[in-house]
Amino acid sequence: GGREVYPVDLVLKFRPGSKPKVNFGTTFAQDVPPAARSEFEWAAKRLKGSKRDQAIASLKKAVELFPDYFDALELLGTEYVKSAQYDAALSVLQHAIDVNGRAPRSLYALGVTYLKLNRLPEAVETLEKSLKLDASNPNAQMMLGLALGNNRQFAEAEEAFRNALQIGGAGVAEAHFYLAGIYDKQQRYAEAARELEMYLKESKDISDPEKIRAMIAKLNAKAVK
């Protein structure tokens, strides 16, 4: 078959249980010009509401006023990833990392961007860097697993998915789905079926459970041949 381990729609998620906090220059100290800071703070307060487009425009303005404004670059880049604007995200997040190379959130978002652009070795390298700085992010572990799996590094991918499950949190049941894909590629059909059964049992967000049950039946049939 193809290269992918059960293709799914990747969504940029941060650590379960806490919403990403906007840092007004506190985690990475910079002498930000007041006009740029004003644009950033206005945007950060309005990204979740009906003024998202204006907020994005203000973030762009903040970066125009201060091209190395890390907080604005990170926030703009992650918003681009969330809206699937991966080419735009790439340049912004690469610049953010050039400014501050020890930013797990930026590295995670950049890793997801590389993954969506099918730049798998770069995705693996970047997500591993993110996890060295924040090993407790299960979503980064899952994205690393997908990058490794799609690069046919199955043993390493399995470890990443298991790490995500061990960390736990909302949404990690998807790791069972990805593990099933890994095992299917390796013709470990019974194990793949068991992972999908765990996915059905643990996930609260399955749009088509009958489709998953059909996949389980097909895998079990392969297992007894």
mmCIF file of C-alpha atoms in Angstrom:
data_model
loop_
_atom_site.group_PDB
_atom_site.id
_atom_site.type_symbol
_atom_site.label_atom_id
_atom_site.label_comp_id
_atom_site.label_asym_id
_atom_site.label_seq_id
_atom_site.Cartn_x
_atom_site.Cartn_y
_atom_site.Cartn_z
ATOM 1 C CA GLY A 1 0.000 0.000 0.000
ATOM 2 C CA GLY A 2 0.920 3.649 0.354
ATOM 3 C CA ARG A 3 3.285 5.264 2.791
ATOM 4 C CA GLU A 4 0.801 6.633 5.259
ATOM 5 C CA VAL A 5 -0.127 5.075 8.575
ATOM 6 C CA TYR A 6 -3.907 5.543 8.485
ATOM 7 C CA PRO A 7 -4.159 9.142 7.253
ATOM 8 C CA VAL A 8 -6.048 11.428 9.606
ATOM 9 C CA ASP A 9 -6.626 15.145 9.803
ATOM 10 C CA LEU A 10 -3.921 16.526 12.048
ATOM 11 C CA VAL A 11 -4.967 19.333 14.340
ATOM 12 C CA LEU A 12 -2.536 21.451 16.297
ATOM 13 C CA LYS A 13 -3.217 20.655 19.951
ATOM 14 C CA PHE A 14 -1.304 21.616 23.025
ATOM 15 C CA ARG A 15 -1.058 19.835 26.336
ATOM 16 C CA PRO A 16 -4.484 18.601 27.522
ATOM 17 C CA GLY A 17 -5.923 20.326 30.540
ATOM 18 C CA SER A 18 -4.478 23.743 29.871
ATOM 19 C CA LYS A 19 -5.088 26.248 27.136
ATOM 20 C CA PRO A 20 -1.987 27.819 25.573
ATOM 21 C CA LYS A 21 -1.217 30.963 27.482
ATOM 22 C CA VAL A 22 -0.178 34.120 25.716
ATOM 23 C CA ASN A 23 3.020 35.464 27.182
ATOM 24 C CA PHE A 24 3.457 39.205 27.040
ATOM 25 C CA GLY A 25 7.227 39.062 26.791
ATOM 26 C CA THR A 26 7.722 37.196 30.069
ATOM 27 C CA THR A 27 9.170 33.857 28.965
ATOM 28 C CA PHE A 28 11.608 35.280 26.417
ATOM 29 C CA ALA A 29 12.793 38.727 27.361
ATOM 30 C CA GLN A 30 12.945 41.236 24.531
ATOM 31 C CA ASP A 31 12.966 45.001 24.379
ATOM 32 C CA VAL A 32 9.813 45.301 22.282
ATOM 33 C CA PRO A 33 8.871 48.678 20.776
ATOM 34 C CA PRO A 34 5.616 49.919 22.355
ATOM 35 C CA ALA A 35 3.751 50.077 19.031
ATOM 36 C CA ALA A 36 4.585 46.447 18.248
ATOM 37 C CA ARG A 37 3.613 45.344 21.751
ATOM 38 C CA SER A 38 0.297 47.163 21.461
ATOM 39 C CA GLU A 39 -0.524 45.375 18.190
ATOM 40 C CA PHE A 40 0.383 42.001 19.723
ATOM 41 C CA GLU A 41 -1.633 42.477 22.898
ATOM 42 C CA TRP A 42 -4.689 43.672 20.942
ATOM 43 C CA ALA A 43 -4.459 40.618 18.688
ATOM 44 C CA ALA A 44 -3.922 38.123 21.493
ATOM 45 C CA LYS A 45 -7.146 39.180 23.205
ATOM 46 C CA ARG A 46 -9.236 38.815 20.046
ATOM 47 C CA LEU A 47 -8.000 35.651 18.326
ATOM 48 C CA LYS A 48 -10.764 33.482 19.784
ATOM 49 C CA GLY A 49 -13.624 35.755 18.836
ATOM 50 C CA SER A 50 -15.242 37.182 15.731
ATOM 51 C CA LYS A 51 -12.312 39.521 15.078
ATOM 52 C CA ARG A 52 -9.798 36.778 14.258
ATOM 53 C CA ASP A 53 -8.949 38.203 10.817
ATOM 54 C CA GLN A 54 -8.192 41.605 12.308
ATOM 55 C CA ALA A 55 -6.171 39.901 15.042
ATOM 56 C CA ILE A 56 -4.050 38.103 12.449
ATOM 57 C CA ALA A 57 -3.526 41.412 10.655
ATOM 58 C CA SER A 58 -2.384 42.976 13.932
ATOM 59 C CA LEU A 59 0.071 40.140 14.547
ATOM 60 C CA LYS A 60 1.500 40.693 11.067
ATOM 61 C CA LYS A 61 1.779 44.395 11.852
ATOM 62 C CA ALA A 62 3.586 43.632 15.109
ATOM 63 C CA VAL A 63 6.128 41.560 13.182
ATOM 64 C CA GLU A 64 6.513 44.296 10.568
ATOM 65 C CA LEU A 65 7.259 46.784 13.316
ATOM 66 C CA PHE A 66 9.672 44.413 15.092
ATOM 67 C CA PRO A 67 10.742 41.536 12.785
ATOM 68 C CA ASP A 68 12.343 39.501 15.610
ATOM 69 C CA TYR A 69 9.317 39.760 17.946
ATOM 70 C CA PHE A 70 9.307 36.189 19.241
ATOM 71 C CA ASP A 71 5.908 36.103 20.976
ATOM 72 C CA ALA A 72 4.211 37.554 17.885
ATOM 73 C CA LEU A 73 6.028 35.158 15.550
ATOM 74 C CA GLU A 74 5.110 32.146 17.675
ATOM 75 C CA LEU A 75 1.462 33.128 17.983
ATOM 76 C CA LEU A 76 1.129 34.009 14.293
ATOM 77 C CA GLY A 77 2.821 30.760 13.257
ATOM 78 C CA THR A 78 0.614 28.573 15.422
ATOM 79 C CA GLU A 79 -2.493 30.325 14.116
ATOM 80 C CA TYR A 80 -1.361 29.621 10.562
ATOM 81 C CA VAL A 81 -0.971 25.934 11.423
ATOM 82 C CA LYS A 82 -4.430 25.799 12.995
ATOM 83 C CA SER A 83 -5.920 27.192 9.780
ATOM 84 C CA ALA A 84 -3.853 24.824 7.571
ATOM 85 C CA GLN A 85 -1.794 27.638 6.035
ATOM 86 C CA TYR A 86 1.358 25.553 6.178
ATOM 87 C CA ASP A 87 3.532 27.459 3.717
ATOM 88 C CA ALA A 88 2.891 30.683 5.615
ATOM 89 C CA ALA A 89 3.458 28.906 8.934
ATOM 90 C CA LEU A 90 6.783 27.500 7.786
ATOM 91 C CA SER A 91 8.609 30.782 7.280
ATOM 92 C CA VAL A 92 7.122 32.411 10.377
ATOM 93 C CA LEU A 93 7.927 29.483 12.695
ATOM 94 C CA GLN A 94 11.407 29.015 11.262
ATOM 95 C CA HIS A 95 12.042 32.675 12.055
ATOM 96 C CA ALA A 96 10.639 32.201 15.568
ATOM 97 C CA ILE A 97 13.077 29.335 16.154
ATOM 98 C CA ASP A 98 15.954 31.423 14.782
ATOM 99 C CA VAL A 99 15.096 34.037 17.412
ATOM 100 C CA ASN A 100 14.525 31.549 20.257
ATOM 101 C CA GLY A 101 15.678 27.977 19.644
ATOM 102 C CA ARG A 102 14.471 26.731 23.034
ATOM 103 C CA ALA A 103 10.732 27.194 22.538
ATOM 104 C CA PRO A 104 8.901 23.842 22.712
ATOM 105 C CA ARG A 105 5.600 25.271 21.490
ATOM 106 C CA SER A 106 7.172 26.807 18.377
ATOM 107 C CA LEU A 107 9.163 23.638 17.711
ATOM 108 C CA TYR A 108 6.020 21.531 18.070
ATOM 109 C CA ALA A 109 4.065 23.726 15.657
ATOM 110 C CA LEU A 110 6.978 23.700 13.204
ATOM 111 C CA GLY A 111 7.198 19.912 13.478
ATOM 112 C CA VAL A 112 3.498 19.592 12.634
ATOM 113 C CA THR A 113 4.067 21.927 9.677
ATOM 114 C CA TYR A 114 6.902 19.778 8.345
ATOM 115 C CA LEU A 115 4.714 16.693 8.789
ATOM 116 C CA LYS A 116 1.826 18.210 6.849
ATOM 117 C CA LEU A 117 4.255 19.235 4.093
ATOM 118 C CA ASN A 118 5.580 15.627 4.036
ATOM 119 C CA ARG A 119 9.073 16.762 5.017
ATOM 120 C CA LEU A 120 9.394 13.769 7.304
ATOM 121 C CA PRO A 121 13.065 13.822 8.414
ATOM 122 C CA GLU A 122 12.709 17.490 9.380
ATOM 123 C CA ALA A 123 9.436 16.726 11.175
ATOM 124 C CA VAL A 124 11.118 13.997 13.214
ATOM 125 C CA GLU A 125 14.111 16.166 14.107
ATOM 126 C CA THR A 126 11.990 19.164 15.088
ATOM 127 C CA LEU A 127 9.448 17.207 17.153
ATOM 128 C CA GLU A 128 12.281 15.431 18.979
ATOM 129 C CA LYS A 129 13.759 18.845 19.846
ATOM 130 C CA SER A 130 10.368 19.969 21.152
ATOM 131 C CA LEU A 131 10.067 16.864 23.320
ATOM 132 C CA LYS A 132 13.536 17.347 24.780
ATOM 133 C CA LEU A 133 12.272 20.676 26.100
ATOM 134 C CA ASP A 134 8.786 19.447 27.074
ATOM 135 C CA ALA A 135 8.583 15.651 27.295
ATOM 136 C CA SER A 136 5.082 15.809 28.803
ATOM 137 C CA ASN A 137 3.268 16.836 25.609
ATOM 138 C CA PRO A 138 1.339 13.732 24.411
ATOM 139 C CA ASN A 139 0.314 15.438 21.182
ATOM 140 C CA ALA A 140 3.939 16.016 20.239
ATOM 141 C CA GLN A 141 4.563 12.332 20.915
ATOM 142 C CA MET A 142 1.687 11.405 18.581
ATOM 143 C CA MET A 143 2.870 13.716 15.825
ATOM 144 C CA LEU A 144 6.374 12.266 16.206
ATOM 145 C CA GLY A 145 4.875 8.796 15.916
ATOM 146 C CA LEU A 146 3.087 9.752 12.708
ATOM 147 C CA ALA A 147 6.233 11.246 11.198
ATOM 148 C CA LEU A 148 8.246 8.151 12.089
ATOM 149 C CA GLY A 149 5.526 5.772 10.907
ATOM 150 C CA ASN A 150 5.110 7.522 7.584
ATOM 151 C CA ASN A 151 8.906 7.332 7.251
ATOM 152 C CA ARG A 152 8.591 3.565 7.869
ATOM 153 C CA GLN A 153 10.506 3.748 11.168
ATOM 154 C CA PHE A 154 7.951 1.487 12.792
ATOM 155 C CA ALA A 155 9.714 0.540 16.036
ATOM 156 C CA GLU A 156 10.448 4.175 16.862
ATOM 157 C CA ALA A 157 6.891 5.179 15.922
ATOM 158 C CA GLU A 158 5.438 2.518 18.212
ATOM 159 C CA GLU A 159 7.522 3.862 21.098
ATOM 160 C CA ALA A 160 6.290 7.411 20.496
ATOM 161 C CA PHE A 161 2.636 6.338 20.456
ATOM 162 C CA ARG A 162 3.132 4.301 23.638
ATOM 163 C CA ASN A 163 4.727 7.340 25.263
ATOM 164 C CA ALA A 164 1.654 9.404 24.377
ATOM 165 C CA LEU A 165 -0.648 6.821 25.949
ATOM 166 C CA GLN A 166 1.505 6.685 29.071
ATOM 167 C CA ILE A 167 1.344 10.469 29.475
ATOM 168 C CA GLY A 168 -2.433 10.385 28.991
ATOM 169 C CA GLY A 169 -4.859 13.235 28.640
ATOM 170 C CA ALA A 170 -7.701 14.217 26.372
ATOM 171 C CA GLY A 171 -7.410 12.876 22.853
ATOM 172 C CA VAL A 172 -4.614 10.364 23.392
ATOM 173 C CA ALA A 173 -6.921 7.476 22.485
ATOM 174 C CA GLU A 174 -6.054 8.382 18.889
ATOM 175 C CA ALA A 175 -2.667 6.782 19.563
ATOM 176 C CA HIS A 176 -4.414 3.379 19.510
ATOM 177 C CA PHE A 177 -5.673 4.198 16.011
ATOM 178 C CA TYR A 178 -2.172 5.095 14.859
ATOM 179 C CA LEU A 179 -0.690 1.982 16.477
ATOM 180 C CA ALA A 180 -3.197 -0.126 14.548
ATOM 181 C CA GLY A 181 -1.827 1.417 11.364
ATOM 182 C CA ILE A 182 1.736 0.551 12.378
ATOM 183 C CA TYR A 183 0.808 -3.062 13.142
ATOM 184 C CA ASP A 184 -1.224 -3.406 9.955
ATOM 185 C CA LYS A 185 1.805 -2.312 7.903
ATOM 186 C CA GLN A 186 3.848 -4.986 9.678
ATOM 187 C CA GLN A 187 1.163 -7.649 9.090
ATOM 188 C CA ARG A 188 0.577 -7.889 12.854
ATOM 189 C CA TYR A 189 -3.148 -8.079 12.230
ATOM 190 C CA ALA A 190 -4.362 -9.398 15.591
ATOM 191 C CA GLU A 191 -2.474 -6.642 17.427
ATOM 192 C CA ALA A 192 -3.836 -4.047 15.010
ATOM 193 C CA ALA A 193 -7.384 -5.262 15.685
ATOM 194 C CA ARG A 194 -6.829 -5.037 19.454
ATOM 195 C CA GLU A 195 -5.597 -1.450 19.149
ATOM 196 C CA LEU A 196 -8.708 -0.483 17.194
ATOM 197 C CA GLU A 197 -10.864 -2.144 19.852
ATOM 198 C CA MET A 198 -9.077 -0.009 22.468
ATOM 199 C CA TYR A 199 -9.648 3.039 20.285
ATOM 200 C CA LEU A 200 -13.383 2.292 20.122
ATOM 201 C CA LYS A 201 -13.516 1.770 23.867
ATOM 202 C CA GLU A 202 -11.525 4.831 24.942
ATOM 203 C CA SER A 203 -12.215 7.508 22.346
ATOM 204 C CA LYS A 204 -15.102 9.903 22.880
ATOM 205 C CA ASP A 205 -14.748 11.463 19.446
ATOM 206 C CA ILE A 206 -15.304 8.797 16.750
ATOM 207 C CA SER A 207 -17.468 10.046 13.887
ATOM 208 C CA ASP A 208 -18.077 6.630 12.274
ATOM 209 C CA PRO A 209 -17.737 3.741 14.764
ATOM 210 C CA GLU A 210 -19.218 1.269 12.281
ATOM 211 C CA LYS A 211 -16.322 1.945 9.939
ATOM 212 C CA ILE A 212 -13.888 1.115 12.756
ATOM 213 C CA ARG A 213 -15.773 -2.103 13.518
ATOM 214 C CA ALA A 214 -15.537 -3.080 9.851
ATOM 215 C CA MET A 215 -11.788 -2.463 9.953
ATOM 216 C CA ILE A 216 -11.520 -4.652 13.051
ATOM 217 C CA ALA A 217 -13.424 -7.471 11.343
ATOM 218 C CA LYS A 218 -11.172 -7.263 8.294
ATOM 219 C CA LEU A 219 -8.029 -7.355 10.431
ATOM 220 C CA ASN A 220 -9.298 -10.327 12.453
ATOM 221 C CA ALA A 221 -10.057 -12.163 9.205
ATOM 222 C CA LYS A 222 -6.497 -11.564 8.023
ATOM 223 C CA ALA A 223 -5.147 -12.724 11.383
ATOM 224 C CA VAL A 224 -6.664 -16.225 11.095
ATOM 225 C CA LYS A 225 -5.531 -16.905 7.524
#
